[in-house]
Amino acid sequence: MRIDCDVVVVGGGPAGSHTAMAVARFSKQNIRVVLIDRNERSEFGKKTKRGWTCGDAVSKRSLEFVMENLGIRYERPEIEHEVDGVLVISPDHETKVLFDGEGYLLNRKLWPQKQLQYLEKFGVEVLFGVDARQLIAEDNRIVGVKGTSRDGEPVEVRAKVVVDASGSASVLRANLPIESYVEREIDKENDMEATGRYILEFDRVVEDETWFDPRYCIIHLDQFLAPGGYCWTFPKGESKVNIGLGVQKTALDRRNAAYGLRDNLTSLIDQYVRANRAIVNPREPEGYPDQGNTYSTWQVPVRRQNDCMVANGYVVVGDAAWMPRPIDAGGLGPSLYGSVILGRNVVRAIEENDVSQDGLWGYNVEYVRVYGYQMAGFEVLRRYLQTLPNDDISFGMKHFLSEDDIESIKRREHPRFPLLTNFLRVLLDAELRRRVRERPKLARSLAYVANKSRRLIRHYLNYPERSADFPRWRAQLLRELNEANERLGLT
Ligand SMILES: Cc1cc2nc3c(=O)[nH]c(=O)nc-3n(C[C@H](O)[C@H](O)[C@H](O)COP(=O)(O)OP(=O)(O)OC[C@H]3O[C@@H](n4cnc5c(N)ncnc54)[C@H](O)[C@@H]3O)c2cc1C
């Protein structure tokens, strides 16, 4: 089968579906859009063989952004539950900090079915059961994609722009066959988290709000249970949870070696479920909405987004572009923002008849300005936090995190640790001075990370308007990051 169109989107996850809708909507359906997903219709958007693996939490702000911009509406049953915020609990369970505003818990199996209705309404042609394996290149530009249908038939879709939304294991990005600034590989040891979760119902007989609260998503920081990551218990109802954790491979190896253990992701998730005293008699839900989606593991990138997300005729979005926030691995928000921004820029490039790297460059610039400018700072903070023992995390949350920091994190901004970076404040506050003397290295490092993050944000706000200036900008970025890694002992 061969199809010729204007835009082909690979991947029917949230990034691909919403990008396809955005291109159709912003072009008033004058651009022919084809979307390829390797799943059949009933399993559209399924990440892996085992399920639509996700924590299912998305902020109200992100979902409203995509609904307003695309003129679409999500409600029950794809939205399963509403929460007032995210509570982060210290390893010693003594400090509880409310981050992030209101949000929703999605049903990730049903959500793509609603997306399909909109895709069809917007005139997007969807090819189910097609595995896209290879980009087609001519004269150093991408002109389409090749794949195979379920029955082994070759499929070729030619397009002016190929959108790679095929998730974190993208083979298209990894084998991008033209010269470009797009990075092909991620540092799997350090910048990819192994993560998984159950969806469970349980008997609500033990009330303990540090373990389950239907009003809040709960994040437990614990370097023993989730080395280099965190555990979560997200409510999907009054007695239903999405419960799981993520780990960094090197941190897990270190922890296993230190304690003479042989834990893996699955054994850790099981330990966490058992440790959660509010989850009594856990069992897999039986109804259709969760069938085939009750337990699965996968991976999520936790570095800054790809420094460049465009090449001649090619753009990358969502997990394929490493968009999830480094600090909490939340990838739905950035995917939704990224889709709308990308859709607008693809339409502009096609209307201006320039789908080269330069013609598509506006996507890089706009994404960085709207969402991506914080991510390098979060990457440094995340890498530093991953090295801290539980004791330091509990101490830092109790004594060094200010109200201002919490407000910053709620706004998705980097905490500034004013308690530590404001010299006068430390000087005048005897109690704080005592705390700083107790953990001088922790205090110094957090202050350094906050200042470094400010520098990185300034650097990102100067993201080059033209591709010609990119190499110099990137070289400076890498200098900043290397300096941080050396200073914090992360190399
Ligand atoms: C365990 C876990 C928990 C998470 N929890 C949260 C959370 O609570 N909140 C949050 O915001 N984020 C969370 N994330 C991250 C979030 O799930 C992702 O950021 C989000 O799904 C990214 O969407 P995407 O469209 O880029 O990719 P995906 O959702 O991975 O979708 C990719 C799609 O492309 C298809 N595909 C892949 N390769 C091909 C191919 N070669 N040809 C055709 N089709 C292909 C896939 O089958 C899939 O349909 C979590 C991730 C994991 C793994």
Coordinates of C-alpha atoms and ligand atoms in Angstrom, one line a residue:
M1 CA 0.0 0.0 0.0
R2 CA 1.3 3.5 -0.8
I3 CA -0.3 6.7 0.4
D4 CA 0.6 10.3 -0.4
C5 CA -0.4 13.0 2.0
D6 CA 0.9 16.2 3.6
V7 CA 1.6 15.1 7.1
V8 CA 2.1 11.6 8.5
V9 CA 2.0 11.2 12.3
V10 CA 3.6 8.0 13.7
G11 CA 2.1 7.0 17.0
G12 CA -1.5 7.2 18.4
G13 CA -0.5 8.1 21.9
P14 CA -1.5 11.5 23.4
A15 CA 1.3 13.3 21.6
G16 CA 0.5 11.9 18.1
S17 CA -3.3 12.1 18.4
H18 CA -3.3 15.7 19.5
T19 CA -0.7 16.7 17.0
A20 CA -2.8 15.2 14.2
M21 CA -5.9 17.0 15.5
A22 CA -4.0 20.2 15.8
V23 CA -2.7 20.1 12.2
A24 CA -6.2 19.3 10.9
R25 CA -7.8 22.0 13.0
F26 CA -5.3 24.8 12.4
S27 CA -5.3 24.2 8.7
K28 CA -9.1 24.1 8.6
Q29 CA -8.7 20.6 7.3
N30 CA -6.9 21.8 4.2
I31 CA -3.9 19.6 5.0
R32 CA -4.2 15.9 4.5
V33 CA -3.2 14.1 7.7
V34 CA -2.6 10.4 8.1
L35 CA -1.9 8.8 11.5
I36 CA -0.2 5.4 11.9
D37 CA -0.6 3.4 15.0
R38 CA 0.7 -0.2 15.4
N39 CA -2.3 -1.2 17.4
E40 CA -5.7 -2.3 16.2
R41 CA -8.7 0.0 16.6
S42 CA -9.8 -1.4 20.0
E43 CA -6.3 -1.0 21.4
F44 CA -5.5 2.4 19.9
G45 CA -2.7 4.2 21.7
K46 CA -1.6 1.2 23.7
K47 CA 2.0 1.7 24.7
T48 CA 3.2 -1.9 25.1
K49 CA 1.8 -5.4 24.8
R50 CA 0.9 -5.3 28.5
G51 CA -1.1 -2.0 28.5
W52 CA -1.5 1.7 28.4
T53 CA 1.2 2.0 31.0
C54 CA 0.9 5.3 32.9
G55 CA 0.3 6.8 36.3
D56 CA -2.8 8.3 34.6
A57 CA -2.4 11.7 36.3
V58 CA -2.7 14.9 34.3
S59 CA -3.0 18.5 35.6
K60 CA -6.3 20.3 35.0
R61 CA -4.3 23.1 33.4
S62 CA -2.8 20.9 30.7
L63 CA -6.0 19.1 29.8
E64 CA -7.8 22.4 29.6
F65 CA -5.1 23.9 27.4
V66 CA -5.5 21.2 24.8
M67 CA -9.3 21.2 25.0
E68 CA -9.5 25.0 24.5
N69 CA -7.0 25.1 21.7
L70 CA -8.4 22.2 19.8
G71 CA -12.1 22.7 20.6
I72 CA -12.5 19.3 22.1
R73 CA -14.0 18.0 25.3
Y74 CA -13.0 15.2 27.7
E75 CA -15.2 14.0 30.5
R76 CA -16.3 10.7 32.0
P77 CA -15.6 7.9 31.4
E78 CA -12.1 8.8 30.0
I79 CA -11.7 11.1 33.1
E80 CA -12.1 8.7 36.0
H81 CA -11.4 10.9 39.0
E82 CA -10.6 14.4 40.1
V83 CA -7.9 15.5 42.6
D84 CA -7.1 18.7 44.5
G85 CA -3.3 18.3 44.1
V86 CA -0.2 16.2 44.6
L87 CA 1.2 15.5 48.1
V88 CA 4.9 14.7 48.3
I89 CA 5.8 12.8 51.5
S90 CA 9.3 12.7 52.9
P91 CA 11.0 9.3 53.4
D92 CA 10.5 9.6 57.2
H93 CA 6.8 10.4 56.6
E94 CA 7.2 13.5 58.8
T95 CA 6.9 16.2 56.1
K96 CA 4.0 16.4 53.7
V97 CA 4.2 19.1 51.0
L98 CA 1.4 20.0 48.7
F99 CA 2.7 20.4 45.1
D100 CA 0.8 21.0 41.9
G101 CA -2.7 22.1 41.5
E102 CA -5.9 20.3 40.6
G103 CA -5.8 17.4 38.3
Y104 CA -7.5 14.4 36.8
L105 CA -6.9 10.7 36.7
L106 CA -7.5 9.4 33.2
N107 CA -8.5 6.0 32.0
R108 CA -5.7 5.6 29.5
K109 CA -7.5 2.8 27.7
L110 CA -10.7 4.7 27.1
W111 CA -9.1 8.1 26.4
P112 CA -7.7 7.1 23.0
Q113 CA -11.2 5.9 21.9
K114 CA -12.5 9.4 22.5
Q115 CA -9.4 10.8 20.7
L116 CA -10.3 8.5 17.8
Q117 CA -13.8 10.1 17.6
Y118 CA -12.2 13.6 17.3
L119 CA -9.6 12.4 14.8
E120 CA -12.3 11.1 12.6
K121 CA -14.3 14.2 13.0
F122 CA -11.3 16.3 12.0
G123 CA -10.8 14.2 8.9
V124 CA -7.6 12.5 10.0
E125 CA -7.1 9.1 8.3
V126 CA -6.0 6.5 10.8
L127 CA -4.1 3.4 9.7
F128 CA -4.4 0.7 12.5
G129 CA -2.0 -2.2 13.0
V130 CA 0.9 -0.6 11.0
D131 CA 4.3 -0.8 12.5
A132 CA 6.4 2.1 11.1
R133 CA 10.0 0.9 10.9
Q134 CA 12.0 3.3 8.8
L135 CA 12.1 6.9 7.6
I136 CA 12.5 7.5 3.9
A137 CA 15.2 10.0 3.0
E138 CA 15.9 11.8 -0.3
D139 CA 18.5 14.6 -0.8
N140 CA 19.0 14.9 3.0
R141 CA 15.4 15.4 3.8
I142 CA 12.7 13.0 5.1
V143 CA 9.9 12.4 2.7
G144 CA 8.0 9.6 4.3
V145 CA 7.9 6.5 6.4
K146 CA 7.9 2.7 5.6
G147 CA 6.3 0.1 7.7
T148 CA 4.4 -3.2 7.7
S149 CA 0.8 -4.0 8.3
R150 CA -0.3 -6.8 10.7
D151 CA -0.6 -9.3 7.7
G152 CA 2.9 -8.5 6.6
E153 CA 2.0 -6.1 3.7
P154 CA 4.5 -3.3 3.1
V155 CA 3.1 0.2 3.8
E156 CA 4.7 3.4 2.5
V157 CA 3.3 6.8 3.4
R158 CA 4.9 9.7 1.6
A159 CA 4.4 13.2 3.2
K160 CA 5.9 16.7 3.4
V161 CA 6.4 16.3 7.1
V162 CA 6.8 13.1 9.2
V163 CA 5.8 13.6 12.9
D164 CA 7.5 11.1 15.2
A165 CA 5.3 10.5 18.2
S166 CA 6.2 6.9 18.6
G167 CA 7.1 7.1 22.2
S168 CA 10.3 6.7 24.2
A169 CA 11.6 3.7 22.2
S170 CA 11.4 5.5 18.9
V171 CA 13.3 3.6 16.2
L172 CA 12.7 6.5 13.8
R173 CA 14.6 9.0 15.9
A174 CA 17.3 6.5 16.7
N175 CA 17.9 5.8 13.0
L176 CA 17.2 9.3 11.6
P177 CA 19.0 8.8 8.2
I178 CA 19.8 12.5 7.5
E179 CA 22.2 15.1 8.9
S180 CA 20.6 17.1 11.6
Y181 CA 20.9 18.5 15.1
V182 CA 18.4 16.0 16.5
E183 CA 20.1 13.8 19.1
R184 CA 19.4 10.2 18.3
E185 CA 20.2 8.4 21.6
I186 CA 19.5 9.0 25.2
D187 CA 21.8 8.0 28.1
K188 CA 19.8 5.0 29.1
E189 CA 21.7 4.4 32.3
N190 CA 21.2 7.8 33.7
D191 CA 18.3 9.5 31.9
M192 CA 15.8 6.8 31.5
E193 CA 13.7 5.5 34.4
A194 CA 12.3 2.0 34.5
T195 CA 8.8 2.3 35.8
G196 CA 5.6 0.3 36.2
R197 CA 2.3 0.2 38.0
Y198 CA -0.8 -1.7 39.0
I199 CA -4.4 -0.5 38.8
L200 CA -6.1 -2.0 41.8
E201 CA -9.3 -2.0 43.8
F202 CA -9.1 -2.6 47.5
D203 CA -11.1 -2.6 50.8
R204 CA -11.1 0.8 52.3
V205 CA -10.9 -0.3 56.0
V206 CA -7.7 1.5 57.1
E207 CA -7.7 5.3 57.0
D208 CA -4.2 6.8 56.8
E209 CA -3.9 9.9 54.7
T210 CA -0.2 9.5 54.3
W211 CA -0.9 6.3 52.3
F212 CA -4.2 6.9 50.5
D213 CA -6.4 9.9 50.2
P214 CA -9.0 10.1 47.4
R215 CA -8.5 13.9 47.2
Y216 CA -4.7 13.8 46.5
C217 CA -2.2 12.0 44.4
I218 CA 0.5 10.8 46.8
I219 CA 4.2 10.6 46.0
H220 CA 6.4 8.8 48.5
L221 CA 10.1 9.6 48.3
D222 CA 12.1 6.6 49.4
Q223 CA 15.5 5.7 48.0
F224 CA 15.3 2.2 49.4
L225 CA 12.0 1.3 47.8
A226 CA 12.5 3.4 44.6
P227 CA 16.2 4.1 44.2
G228 CA 16.7 7.2 42.0
G229 CA 12.9 7.6 41.5
Y230 CA 9.8 7.7 43.6
C231 CA 6.7 5.6 44.5
W232 CA 3.1 6.8 43.9
T233 CA -0.4 6.0 45.1
F234 CA -2.8 7.9 42.8
P235 CA -6.5 7.6 43.6
K236 CA -8.8 6.5 40.8
G237 CA -11.9 6.5 43.0
E238 CA -12.8 6.0 46.6
S239 CA -11.3 2.6 46.8
K240 CA -9.3 2.3 43.6
V241 CA -5.7 3.2 42.9
N242 CA -3.0 3.5 40.3
I243 CA 0.0 2.4 42.4
G244 CA 3.6 2.0 41.2
L245 CA 7.1 3.3 41.2
G246 CA 10.0 4.3 39.0
V247 CA 13.7 3.6 39.5
Q248 CA 17.0 4.7 37.9
K249 CA 19.0 1.6 36.8
T250 CA 22.3 2.8 38.2
A251 CA 20.8 3.8 41.5
L252 CA 19.0 0.4 41.8
D253 CA 22.3 -1.5 41.0
R254 CA 24.1 0.6 43.7
R255 CA 21.3 -0.1 46.3
N256 CA 21.2 -3.8 45.5
A257 CA 25.0 -4.0 45.8
A258 CA 25.0 -2.1 49.1
Y259 CA 22.4 -4.3 50.7
G260 CA 23.3 -7.6 49.0
L261 CA 19.8 -7.7 47.4
R262 CA 18.6 -8.7 44.0
D263 CA 15.5 -6.6 43.6
N264 CA 14.1 -5.7 40.3
L265 CA 11.3 -3.3 39.2
T266 CA 8.5 -5.8 39.7
S267 CA 9.7 -7.0 43.1
L268 CA 10.0 -3.4 44.3
I269 CA 6.5 -2.5 43.1
D270 CA 5.2 -5.6 45.0
Q271 CA 7.0 -4.5 48.1
Y272 CA 5.6 -1.0 47.8
V273 CA 2.0 -2.3 47.4
R274 CA 2.5 -4.5 50.5
A275 CA 4.1 -1.6 52.4
N276 CA 1.0 0.6 51.7
R277 CA -1.1 0.0 54.8
A278 CA -4.2 1.6 53.4
I279 CA -4.4 -0.9 50.5
V280 CA -6.1 -3.9 52.1
N281 CA -7.1 -6.9 50.0
P282 CA -5.9 -5.5 46.7
R283 CA -7.4 -7.0 43.5
E284 CA -7.5 -6.3 39.8
P285 CA -10.7 -4.6 38.6
E286 CA -12.7 -6.9 36.4
G287 CA -14.7 -4.5 34.2
Y288 CA -13.9 -3.7 30.5
P289 CA -12.4 -0.2 31.3
D290 CA -9.4 -1.9 33.0
Q291 CA -9.2 -5.2 31.3
G292 CA -5.8 -5.9 29.8
N293 CA -4.4 -2.9 31.6
T294 CA -4.0 -3.8 35.3
Y295 CA -0.3 -4.4 35.5
S296 CA 2.5 -3.3 33.2
T297 CA 6.0 -1.9 33.2
W298 CA 7.8 0.4 30.8
Q299 CA 10.3 3.3 30.7
V300 CA 10.2 7.0 30.7
P301 CA 12.8 9.6 29.8
V302 CA 13.8 12.0 32.5
R303 CA 16.2 14.5 30.9
R304 CA 15.6 17.8 29.2
Q305 CA 13.8 17.6 25.9
N306 CA 15.9 16.9 22.8
D307 CA 17.9 20.0 22.3
C308 CA 16.6 20.2 18.7
M309 CA 13.3 18.6 17.7
V310 CA 13.3 19.3 14.0
A311 CA 15.1 18.2 10.9
N312 CA 14.4 18.6 7.2
G313 CA 10.8 17.1 6.8
Y314 CA 10.9 15.6 10.3
V315 CA 9.7 16.6 13.8
V316 CA 9.6 14.8 17.1
V317 CA 7.2 15.2 20.0
G318 CA 6.1 13.6 23.3
D319 CA 8.2 10.8 24.8
A320 CA 10.0 10.4 21.5
A321 CA 11.4 13.9 22.0
W322 CA 12.2 13.2 25.7
M323 CA 9.6 15.7 26.9
P324 CA 8.6 14.4 30.3
R325 CA 9.6 16.6 33.1
P326 CA 12.9 15.4 34.6
I327 CA 11.8 16.0 38.2
D328 CA 8.6 13.9 38.2
A329 CA 8.5 12.1 34.8
G330 CA 5.1 13.7 34.0
G331 CA 4.9 13.5 30.3
L332 CA 1.2 14.1 29.6
G333 CA 1.4 17.9 30.2
P334 CA 4.4 18.5 27.9
S335 CA 2.9 16.1 25.2
L336 CA -0.3 18.1 25.2
Y337 CA 1.4 21.5 25.1
G338 CA 3.9 20.1 22.5
S339 CA 1.2 18.8 20.3
V340 CA -0.6 22.2 20.0
I341 CA 2.6 24.1 19.5
L342 CA 3.8 21.6 16.9
G343 CA 0.5 21.5 15.0
R344 CA 0.6 25.3 14.6
N345 CA 4.2 25.3 13.4
V346 CA 3.7 22.4 10.9
V347 CA 0.7 24.2 9.4
R348 CA 2.7 27.4 9.1
A349 CA 5.7 25.6 7.5
I350 CA 3.5 23.8 4.9
E351 CA 1.5 27.0 4.1
E352 CA 4.8 28.8 3.6
N353 CA 6.1 25.9 1.5
D354 CA 9.2 25.4 3.6
V355 CA 9.4 22.2 5.6
S356 CA 13.1 22.3 5.9
Q357 CA 14.9 22.4 9.3
D358 CA 14.7 26.2 9.1
G359 CA 11.0 26.2 8.1
L360 CA 10.1 24.1 11.1
W361 CA 12.5 25.8 13.5
G362 CA 9.8 27.9 15.1
Y363 CA 8.5 24.7 16.9
N364 CA 11.8 24.5 18.8
V365 CA 11.7 28.1 19.7
E366 CA 8.0 28.2 20.7
Y367 CA 8.1 25.0 22.7
V368 CA 11.2 26.1 24.7
R369 CA 9.6 29.5 25.4
V370 CA 6.3 28.1 26.5
Y371 CA 7.3 24.9 28.4
G372 CA 10.8 23.6 27.8
Y373 CA 12.9 26.4 29.3
Q374 CA 12.7 24.9 32.8
M375 CA 13.7 21.4 31.9
A376 CA 17.5 21.6 32.0
G377 CA 17.4 23.1 35.5
F378 CA 15.1 20.3 36.5
E379 CA 17.5 17.8 35.0
V380 CA 20.3 19.1 37.3
L381 CA 18.0 19.1 40.3
R382 CA 16.8 15.5 39.5
R383 CA 20.3 14.2 39.0
Y384 CA 21.4 15.7 42.3
L385 CA 18.4 14.5 44.3
Q386 CA 18.9 11.0 43.0
T387 CA 22.3 10.9 44.8
L388 CA 20.8 11.9 48.2
P389 CA 20.2 9.4 51.0
N390 CA 16.7 9.3 52.6
D391 CA 18.0 11.1 55.6
D392 CA 19.1 14.2 53.6
I393 CA 15.9 14.3 51.6
S394 CA 13.8 14.3 54.8
F395 CA 16.1 16.9 56.4
G396 CA 16.0 19.1 53.3
M397 CA 12.2 18.9 52.9
K398 CA 11.7 19.8 56.6
H399 CA 14.2 22.6 57.0
F400 CA 15.3 24.0 53.6
L401 CA 12.1 24.1 51.6
S402 CA 10.3 27.4 51.9
E403 CA 6.7 28.4 51.1
D404 CA 8.1 30.2 48.1
D405 CA 9.7 27.0 46.8
I406 CA 6.4 25.2 47.1
E407 CA 4.6 27.9 45.3
S408 CA 7.3 27.8 42.5
I409 CA 6.9 24.0 42.2
K410 CA 3.1 24.4 42.0
R411 CA 3.7 26.8 39.1
R412 CA 6.0 24.2 37.5
E413 CA 9.0 26.4 38.2
H414 CA 12.3 25.5 39.7
P415 CA 12.5 26.0 43.5
R416 CA 14.9 28.8 44.3
F417 CA 15.7 27.8 47.9
P418 CA 15.6 31.4 49.1
L419 CA 16.3 30.1 52.6
L420 CA 19.7 29.1 51.4
T421 CA 20.6 31.5 48.6
N422 CA 19.7 34.6 50.5
F423 CA 22.9 35.3 52.5
L424 CA 21.3 37.9 54.7
R425 CA 18.4 35.6 55.6
V426 CA 20.8 32.9 56.7
L427 CA 22.8 35.4 58.7
L428 CA 19.8 36.8 60.6
D429 CA 18.0 33.5 61.3
A430 CA 19.8 31.7 64.1
E431 CA 17.7 28.5 63.7
L432 CA 18.4 28.4 60.0
R433 CA 22.1 29.0 60.6
R434 CA 22.1 26.0 62.9
R435 CA 20.4 23.8 60.3
V436 CA 22.9 24.9 57.7
R437 CA 25.8 24.0 60.0
E438 CA 24.2 20.6 60.6
R439 CA 24.2 19.8 56.8
P440 CA 26.6 22.3 55.2
K441 CA 27.2 20.2 52.0
L442 CA 23.4 19.7 51.4
A443 CA 22.8 23.4 52.0
R444 CA 25.6 24.4 49.7
S445 CA 24.6 22.0 46.9
L446 CA 20.9 23.0 47.0
A447 CA 21.9 26.7 46.8
Y448 CA 24.3 25.8 43.9
V449 CA 21.5 23.9 42.0
A450 CA 19.1 26.8 42.4
N451 CA 21.6 29.3 41.1
K452 CA 22.6 27.0 38.2
S453 CA 18.9 26.5 37.3
R454 CA 18.5 30.3 37.0
R455 CA 21.5 30.4 34.7
L456 CA 20.1 27.6 32.6
I457 CA 16.7 29.2 32.4
R458 CA 18.3 32.4 31.1
H459 CA 20.2 30.4 28.6
Y460 CA 17.0 28.7 27.4
L461 CA 15.2 32.0 27.1
N462 CA 17.9 32.8 24.6
Y463 CA 17.3 29.7 22.5
P464 CA 18.5 30.6 19.0
E465 CA 15.9 32.0 16.6
R466 CA 17.9 30.6 13.7
S467 CA 19.3 27.2 13.3
A468 CA 22.7 28.6 12.3
D469 CA 23.2 29.8 15.9
F470 CA 22.3 26.5 17.4
P471 CA 25.7 24.8 17.6
R472 CA 27.1 27.7 19.7
W473 CA 24.0 27.8 22.0
R474 CA 24.3 24.0 22.5
A475 CA 28.0 24.1 23.2
Q476 CA 27.3 26.6 26.0
L477 CA 24.5 24.5 27.3
L478 CA 26.8 21.5 27.5
R479 CA 29.4 23.5 29.3
E480 CA 26.9 24.6 31.9
L481 CA 25.6 21.0 32.4
N482 CA 29.1 19.6 32.6
E483 CA 30.2 22.2 35.1
A484 CA 27.1 21.3 37.3
N485 CA 27.8 17.5 37.0
E486 CA 31.4 18.0 38.1
R487 CA 30.6 20.4 40.9
L488 CA 27.9 18.0 42.3
G489 CA 30.1 15.0 41.8
L490 CA 27.6 13.5 39.3
T491 CA 30.1 12.4 36.6
Ligands
LIG1 C1 4.6 3.7 34.5 C2 4.5 5.1 33.9 C3 3.8 6.1 34.7 C4 3.6 7.3 34.2 N1 2.8 8.2 34.9 C5 2.5 9.4 34.3 C6 1.6 10.3 35.0 O1 1.0 9.9 36.0 N2 1.4 11.5 34.5 C7 2.1 11.9 33.3 O2 1.9 13.1 32.9 N3 2.9 11.1 32.7 C8 3.1 9.9 33.1 N4 4.0 9.0 32.4 C9 4.5 9.4 31.1 C10 3.4 9.4 30.1 O3 2.7 8.2 30.1 C11 4.0 9.6 28.7 O4 4.7 10.8 28.8 C12 3.0 9.7 27.6 O5 2.3 8.6 27.4 C13 3.7 10.1 26.3 O6 2.8 10.1 25.2 P1 3.4 9.8 23.7 O7 2.2 10.0 22.9 O8 4.6 10.6 23.5 O9 3.9 8.3 23.7 P2 3.1 6.9 24.0 O10 2.0 7.1 25.0 O11 4.2 6.0 24.4 O12 2.4 6.5 22.6 C14 3.2 6.1 21.6 C15 2.2 5.4 20.6 O13 2.9 5.1 19.4 C16 2.7 3.7 19.1 N5 4.0 3.3 18.4 C17 5.2 3.1 18.9 N6 6.1 2.7 18.0 C18 5.4 2.6 16.9 C19 5.7 2.3 15.5 N7 7.0 2.0 15.2 N8 4.8 2.3 14.6 C20 3.5 2.7 14.9 N9 3.1 3.0 16.1 C21 4.0 3.0 17.1 C22 2.5 3.0 20.4 O14 1.9 1.8 20.3 C23 1.6 4.1 21.1 O15 0.3 3.9 20.7 C24 4.2 7.7 32.9 C25 4.9 6.8 32.2 C26 5.0 5.5 32.7 C27 5.8 4.5 31.8

